[in-house]
Every structure is written in structure tokens, then in C-alpha cells.
Amino acid sequence: MEIKITKTTTPKEKPQGPLGFGKYFTDHMFVMDYTPEKGWHDARIVPFADLVLHPASTVFHYGAEIFEGLKAYRTANGDIQMFRPIENMNRMNQSAERLCLPQIDAEFGVEALKTFVELEKDWVPTEEGTSLYLRPFLFGADPFLGVHAVEKAQFLIIASPVGAYYATGLAPVKIMIESEDVRAVRGGTGYAKCGGNYAASNRAGAKAEAKGFSQVLWLDGVERKYVEEVGAMNVMFLIDDEIVTPALTGSILPGITRKSIIEILKDKGYKVSERLLSVDEIKDALATGRMKEAWGCGTAAVVSPIGQLTYEDNDYIINNGEIGALTQELYDTLTGIQWGKVEDKYGWICPVA
Ligand SMILES: *Cc1c(COP(=O)(O)O)cnc(C)c1O
């Protein structure tokens, strides 16, 4: 499908000072429309603008929305590259399947990303640790209120230059294990990257934040016994010499960072287990000094060391509240590949311009 480009006649000033996350947007956006008759059509890049939607649009009433998140990185020699974008497009199709939204040819999705990032290349920041965050999203736009599978849909990509996640180095975070609310259940939408999962997470997130924690660690929705993931990150623990991460049982988001770290760890000869991990096992490993390190992993932060876990008002400190050697090594390896400082022997890098 051809992508029609209409350039803005009023380009914006690039932001000065700290970028933060998701505050500034580039000059354009990618848009395409879906109807059952025409399939996906009218792929276009147009000046960034507000959307005009019918007030009855499905997305506003029944939450038919999915999204992705990935970054474009500028390398030392000025090139621009993305990290495993095909994985994002494949995952978006899995999310679409779960929510009965129309799927997009994954290869075309990557082409759309490339074309869009190339047009916005001046927006990919150059400072250490910065990147252009890309947000593809897809939603139902049928203009009537009957509850039904979506027919009309829209897919967009918007982009935001973002700052280094850690202004002052990798600082360990405090995480609260949530024992009341649950984020997802098996058979539900936990494995889909959909806005609704975030809506369901807000209350626990707000409660944790009010108590001074950065995020919550979710437990499984049935027994509230097994750990699942942290906020918008997957989670891993180094217990003795085994790296343990919750298995993808259906209620956990299959992170691309998670998948990449597992591949790197196995490649380096570490023992990695994707399995059920109970809070009791974690408490026991902490009490007996076998819990060496813990970290969250996701596109935004890459790797986020966990310095403290709190469960039922008991605080458990991990690695003296400091970043562990393996956590640091994983951060260095992944960011090294993403910014083109470490050889990409896995073929994960997708050059743009
Ligand atoms: C996006 C996301 C992650 C991390 O996935 P990556 O592909 O590594 O960025 C983890 N958990 C949730 C709930 C997410 O939405």
C-alpha cells in the first residue's frame, strides 16, 4: 500500500531543556482507516493534529483500543535505528485478535514506522540516553452504541522525543506487592497491550504512589500468590544462580525487552527459568540471603533495578538497595545494542536512515 505524505507548512520549534516522557510531539502523524468493505486503506502521513471522532465511537464506550511502544535511536555516527519493530507489529496483531480489532500486515507496519521516522528524523534527539518514542495505536470507531464486534477502525502512529529515563544513573526503585486489586486474569486480556488493562491498574498504582512506591508488583488474579509483572514492566529475579521470571501464562504482557534479555542471558550461559514464582518463595529467598538481584524490564526504562519489595507492610531490601552486577550488565548490553555501541549479533536492529 502506498503511503501518501502531506508535509506540515508550520513546523514546530524543537523543545529546549529536559524532554521528560511523552510531553512533546513531532510535526506529523501516520494514519490509516479500516472498513470491512475496503480493508485497511488511505495510509497517509499528515500534519500532527487533533482527531475528529463521532461521540458514539466504540473506543469511548467499550474500550476497544490497543497500542504499542518502541523507540528510534540515534547512533554515534548520526544514523537512526529501531529495535525489533517487527516484534511490536506481531504483538499488536495478537492484541488485535484478542479484542476483535482488524489486524495489520506486520511487514507493512514496519514500513509505515520506517517511512514515518525517516520523515521525522530531525526529531530523533542526539543527547546521550535520549530517543524518539513511537506509539502505534489502533481503536474501534463505529459510530453507534450497540455492543458489537468492531467494524470501522483507525490506526495511528505518533512520536515523542524522550529524555534519558534515568537522569542520575540507574537508581533502584521501591515496589509494593499489591494484594487487593488484580490487573488481569487468565482468559482475560492480560497478554494484550490494551488501554483497558491500564484503566484497571490505576487504583493500585495511585495507592502505591501515595505511599512512596514507584510501581506495584501484581499477583495472579486467582490465588494472589504468584508474581506476574510490575506496572508497565516484566520482572526478573536472580535467586542463587538461577534467573527466574514469571512464565507467560496468559495474564502477563509478553515483553520484547523480557524476550531479548532471556535470549542474551541464555547466550551468556546463565540458567534462566520461566516458571511460576510465589510470594512465599520470594520471601524465603530474601530471608535466607539467596535473593541476589531483582529488576523490571521494558522499553521505556530498559532495565530498572528493584531495591526494595514491600508485602503486607513488611519491607524487604534487595542487594542493600543497590544495583546488582547482572542488572547493570544487562542494561549495558541492551542499551549498547540499541544505540549501536555494542555489536548486534542477534539481528535485532532495523536501520531507518
Ligand atoms: C509494554 C509492556 C511491558 C513491556 O514490554 P516491552 O515490549 O518490553 O516494552 C510490560 N508490561 C506491560 C503491562 C506493558 O504494557
mmCIF file of N, CA, C and O and ligand atoms in Angstrom, residues 67-70 88 91 133 183 190 192-194 197-198 229-234 252-259 297-300 302, ligand 1:
data_model
loop_
_atom_site.group_PDB
_atom_site.id
_atom_site.type_symbol
_atom_site.label_atom_id
_atom_site.label_comp_id
_atom_site.label_asym_id
_atom_site.label_seq_id
_atom_site.Cartn_x
_atom_site.Cartn_y
_atom_site.Cartn_z
ATOM 1 N N PHE A 67 -2.337 -0.767 21.822
ATOM 2 C CA PHE A 67 -1.225 0.114 21.454
ATOM 3 C C PHE A 67 0.094 -0.632 21.510
ATOM 4 O O PHE A 67 0.176 -1.767 21.970
ATOM 5 N N GLU A 68 1.120 0.038 21.037
ATOM 6 C CA GLU A 68 2.482 -0.478 21.096
ATOM 7 C C GLU A 68 3.401 0.644 21.554
ATOM 8 O O GLU A 68 3.018 1.816 21.555
ATOM 9 N N GLY A 69 4.627 0.283 21.915
ATOM 10 C CA GLY A 69 5.607 1.295 22.304
ATOM 11 C C GLY A 69 6.987 0.810 21.918
ATOM 12 O O GLY A 69 7.372 -0.309 22.241
ATOM 13 N N LEU A 70 7.691 1.617 21.159
ATOM 14 C CA LEU A 70 9.074 1.284 20.777
ATOM 15 C C LEU A 70 9.819 2.583 20.526
ATOM 16 O O LEU A 70 9.225 3.665 20.603
ATOM 17 N N ASN A 88 7.014 -5.760 17.680
ATOM 18 C CA ASN A 88 5.906 -4.905 18.115
ATOM 19 C C ASN A 88 4.690 -5.091 17.218
ATOM 20 O O ASN A 88 3.550 -5.155 17.698
ATOM 21 N N ARG A 91 3.098 -8.418 17.916
ATOM 22 C CA ARG A 91 2.365 -8.387 19.186
ATOM 23 C C ARG A 91 1.069 -7.589 19.038
ATOM 24 O O ARG A 91 0.048 -7.932 19.621
ATOM 25 N N TYR A 133 10.394 8.214 21.007
ATOM 26 C CA TYR A 133 9.442 7.164 21.396
ATOM 27 C C TYR A 133 8.322 7.100 20.367
ATOM 28 O O TYR A 133 7.747 8.120 19.997
ATOM 29 N N ARG A 183 -4.586 -7.113 38.125
ATOM 30 C CA ARG A 183 -4.525 -6.441 36.830
ATOM 31 C C ARG A 183 -5.227 -7.239 35.745
ATOM 32 O O ARG A 183 -5.869 -6.688 34.861
ATOM 33 N N GLY A 190 -4.834 -9.875 29.767
ATOM 34 C CA GLY A 190 -3.519 -9.540 30.312
ATOM 35 C C GLY A 190 -2.388 -9.582 29.299
ATOM 36 O O GLY A 190 -1.445 -8.792 29.375
ATOM 37 N N ALA A 192 -2.637 -8.951 26.162
ATOM 38 C CA ALA A 192 -2.829 -7.956 25.104
ATOM 39 C C ALA A 192 -2.383 -6.592 25.617
ATOM 40 O O ALA A 192 -2.584 -6.264 26.780
ATOM 41 N N LYS A 193 -1.748 -5.811 24.730
ATOM 42 C CA LYS A 193 -1.347 -4.467 25.145
ATOM 43 C C LYS A 193 -2.525 -3.550 24.861
ATOM 44 O O LYS A 193 -2.613 -2.971 23.786
ATOM 45 N N CYS A 194 -3.453 -3.490 25.825
ATOM 46 C CA CYS A 194 -4.660 -2.701 25.605
ATOM 47 C C CYS A 194 -4.842 -1.678 26.717
ATOM 48 O O CYS A 194 -4.450 -1.913 27.863
ATOM 49 N N ASN A 197 -6.341 -2.577 30.263
ATOM 50 C CA ASN A 197 -5.515 -3.136 31.341
ATOM 51 C C ASN A 197 -4.960 -2.015 32.219
ATOM 52 O O ASN A 197 -4.826 -2.177 33.434
ATOM 53 N N TYR A 198 -4.643 -0.918 31.585
ATOM 54 C CA TYR A 198 -4.101 0.212 32.345
ATOM 55 C C TYR A 198 -5.186 0.872 33.184
ATOM 56 O O TYR A 198 -4.946 1.285 34.333
ATOM 57 N N GLU A 229 3.845 -9.292 37.007
ATOM 58 C CA GLU A 229 4.699 -8.268 36.417
ATOM 59 C C GLU A 229 4.553 -6.974 37.190
ATOM 60 O O GLU A 229 3.725 -6.860 38.079
ATOM 61 N N VAL A 230 5.384 -6.002 36.841
ATOM 62 C CA VAL A 230 5.423 -4.722 37.555
ATOM 63 C C VAL A 230 4.883 -3.626 36.643
ATOM 64 O O VAL A 230 5.472 -3.364 35.611
ATOM 65 N N GLY A 231 3.798 -2.972 37.027
ATOM 66 C CA GLY A 231 3.313 -1.805 36.279
ATOM 67 C C GLY A 231 3.402 -2.035 34.784
ATOM 68 O O GLY A 231 2.709 -2.877 34.235
ATOM 69 N N ALA A 232 4.286 -1.305 34.111
ATOM 70 C CA ALA A 232 4.457 -1.464 32.668
ATOM 71 C C ALA A 232 5.749 -2.190 32.335
ATOM 72 O O ALA A 232 6.371 -1.935 31.305
ATOM 73 N N MET A 233 6.160 -3.085 33.236
ATOM 74 C CA MET A 233 7.408 -3.825 33.008
ATOM 75 C C MET A 233 7.232 -5.283 33.400
ATOM 76 O O MET A 233 6.465 -5.599 34.305
ATOM 77 N N ASN A 234 7.984 -6.132 32.772
ATOM 78 C CA ASN A 234 8.098 -7.511 33.239
ATOM 79 C C ASN A 234 9.115 -7.535 34.375
ATOM 80 O O ASN A 234 9.806 -6.544 34.617
ATOM 81 N N ILE A 252 0.004 -12.189 31.563
ATOM 82 C CA ILE A 252 1.204 -11.343 31.584
ATOM 83 C C ILE A 252 1.501 -10.830 30.177
ATOM 84 O O ILE A 252 1.354 -11.567 29.199
ATOM 85 N N LEU A 253 1.935 -9.583 30.100
ATOM 86 C CA LEU A 253 2.290 -8.997 28.803
ATOM 87 C C LEU A 253 3.623 -9.597 28.323
ATOM 88 O O LEU A 253 4.615 -9.546 29.050
ATOM 89 N N PRO A 254 3.654 -10.163 27.127
ATOM 90 C CA PRO A 254 4.908 -10.743 26.631
ATOM 91 C C PRO A 254 5.868 -9.649 26.139
ATOM 92 O O PRO A 254 5.849 -9.270 24.975
ATOM 93 N N GLY A 255 6.677 -9.136 27.037
ATOM 94 C CA GLY A 255 7.561 -8.011 26.734
ATOM 95 C C GLY A 255 8.668 -8.389 25.750
ATOM 96 O O GLY A 255 9.215 -9.492 25.801
ATOM 97 N N ILE A 256 8.990 -7.453 24.890
ATOM 98 C CA ILE A 256 10.075 -7.664 23.931
ATOM 99 C C ILE A 256 11.419 -7.498 24.637
ATOM 100 O O ILE A 256 12.386 -8.193 24.324
ATOM 101 N N THR A 257 11.463 -6.621 25.637
ATOM 102 C CA THR A 257 12.672 -6.495 26.446
ATOM 103 C C THR A 257 12.903 -7.798 27.225
ATOM 104 O O THR A 257 14.024 -8.304 27.281
ATOM 105 N N ARG A 258 11.833 -8.332 27.791
ATOM 106 C CA ARG A 258 11.905 -9.612 28.521
ATOM 107 C C ARG A 258 12.477 -10.708 27.626
ATOM 108 O O ARG A 258 13.431 -11.392 27.978
ATOM 109 N N LYS A 259 11.884 -10.819 26.443
ATOM 110 C CA LYS A 259 12.298 -11.846 25.490
ATOM 111 C C LYS A 259 13.770 -11.665 25.092
ATOM 112 O O LYS A 259 14.523 -12.632 25.005
ATOM 113 N N CYS A 297 11.824 -4.905 33.537
ATOM 114 C CA CYS A 297 12.361 -4.652 32.200
ATOM 115 C C CYS A 297 11.240 -4.312 31.227
ATOM 116 O O CYS A 297 10.185 -4.927 31.224
ATOM 117 N N GLY A 298 11.486 -3.267 30.436
ATOM 118 C CA GLY A 298 10.513 -2.802 29.449
ATOM 119 C C GLY A 298 11.168 -1.744 28.578
ATOM 120 O O GLY A 298 12.246 -1.250 28.904
ATOM 121 N N THR A 299 10.507 -1.398 27.486
ATOM 122 C CA THR A 299 11.101 -0.475 26.514
ATOM 123 C C THR A 299 11.478 0.879 27.122
ATOM 124 O O THR A 299 12.543 1.420 26.839
ATOM 125 N N ALA A 300 10.592 1.436 27.954
ATOM 126 C CA ALA A 300 10.823 2.800 28.458
ATOM 127 C C ALA A 300 12.098 2.880 29.298
ATOM 128 O O ALA A 300 12.987 3.686 29.027
ATOM 129 N N VAL A 302 14.213 0.231 29.960
ATOM 130 C CA VAL A 302 15.104 -0.861 29.568
ATOM 131 C C VAL A 302 15.227 -1.847 30.736
ATOM 132 O O VAL A 302 14.633 -2.910 30.712
HETATM 133 C C1 LIG B 1 4.604 -2.775 27.193
HETATM 134 C C2 LIG B 1 4.507 -3.504 28.488
HETATM 135 C C3 LIG B 1 5.582 -4.243 29.024
HETATM 136 C C4 LIG B 1 6.962 -4.253 28.425
HETATM 137 O O1 LIG B 1 7.012 -4.680 27.119
HETATM 138 P P1 LIG B 1 8.250 -4.270 26.177
HETATM 139 O O2 LIG B 1 7.915 -4.871 24.874
HETATM 140 O O3 LIG B 1 9.467 -4.849 26.786
HETATM 141 O O4 LIG B 1 8.292 -2.774 26.169
HETATM 142 C C5 LIG B 1 5.355 -4.980 30.181
HETATM 143 N N1 LIG B 1 4.163 -4.958 30.800
HETATM 144 C C6 LIG B 1 3.110 -4.233 30.346
HETATM 145 C C7 LIG B 1 1.833 -4.260 31.071
HETATM 146 C C8 LIG B 1 3.257 -3.478 29.172
HETATM 147 O O5 LIG B 1 2.228 -2.756 28.736
#
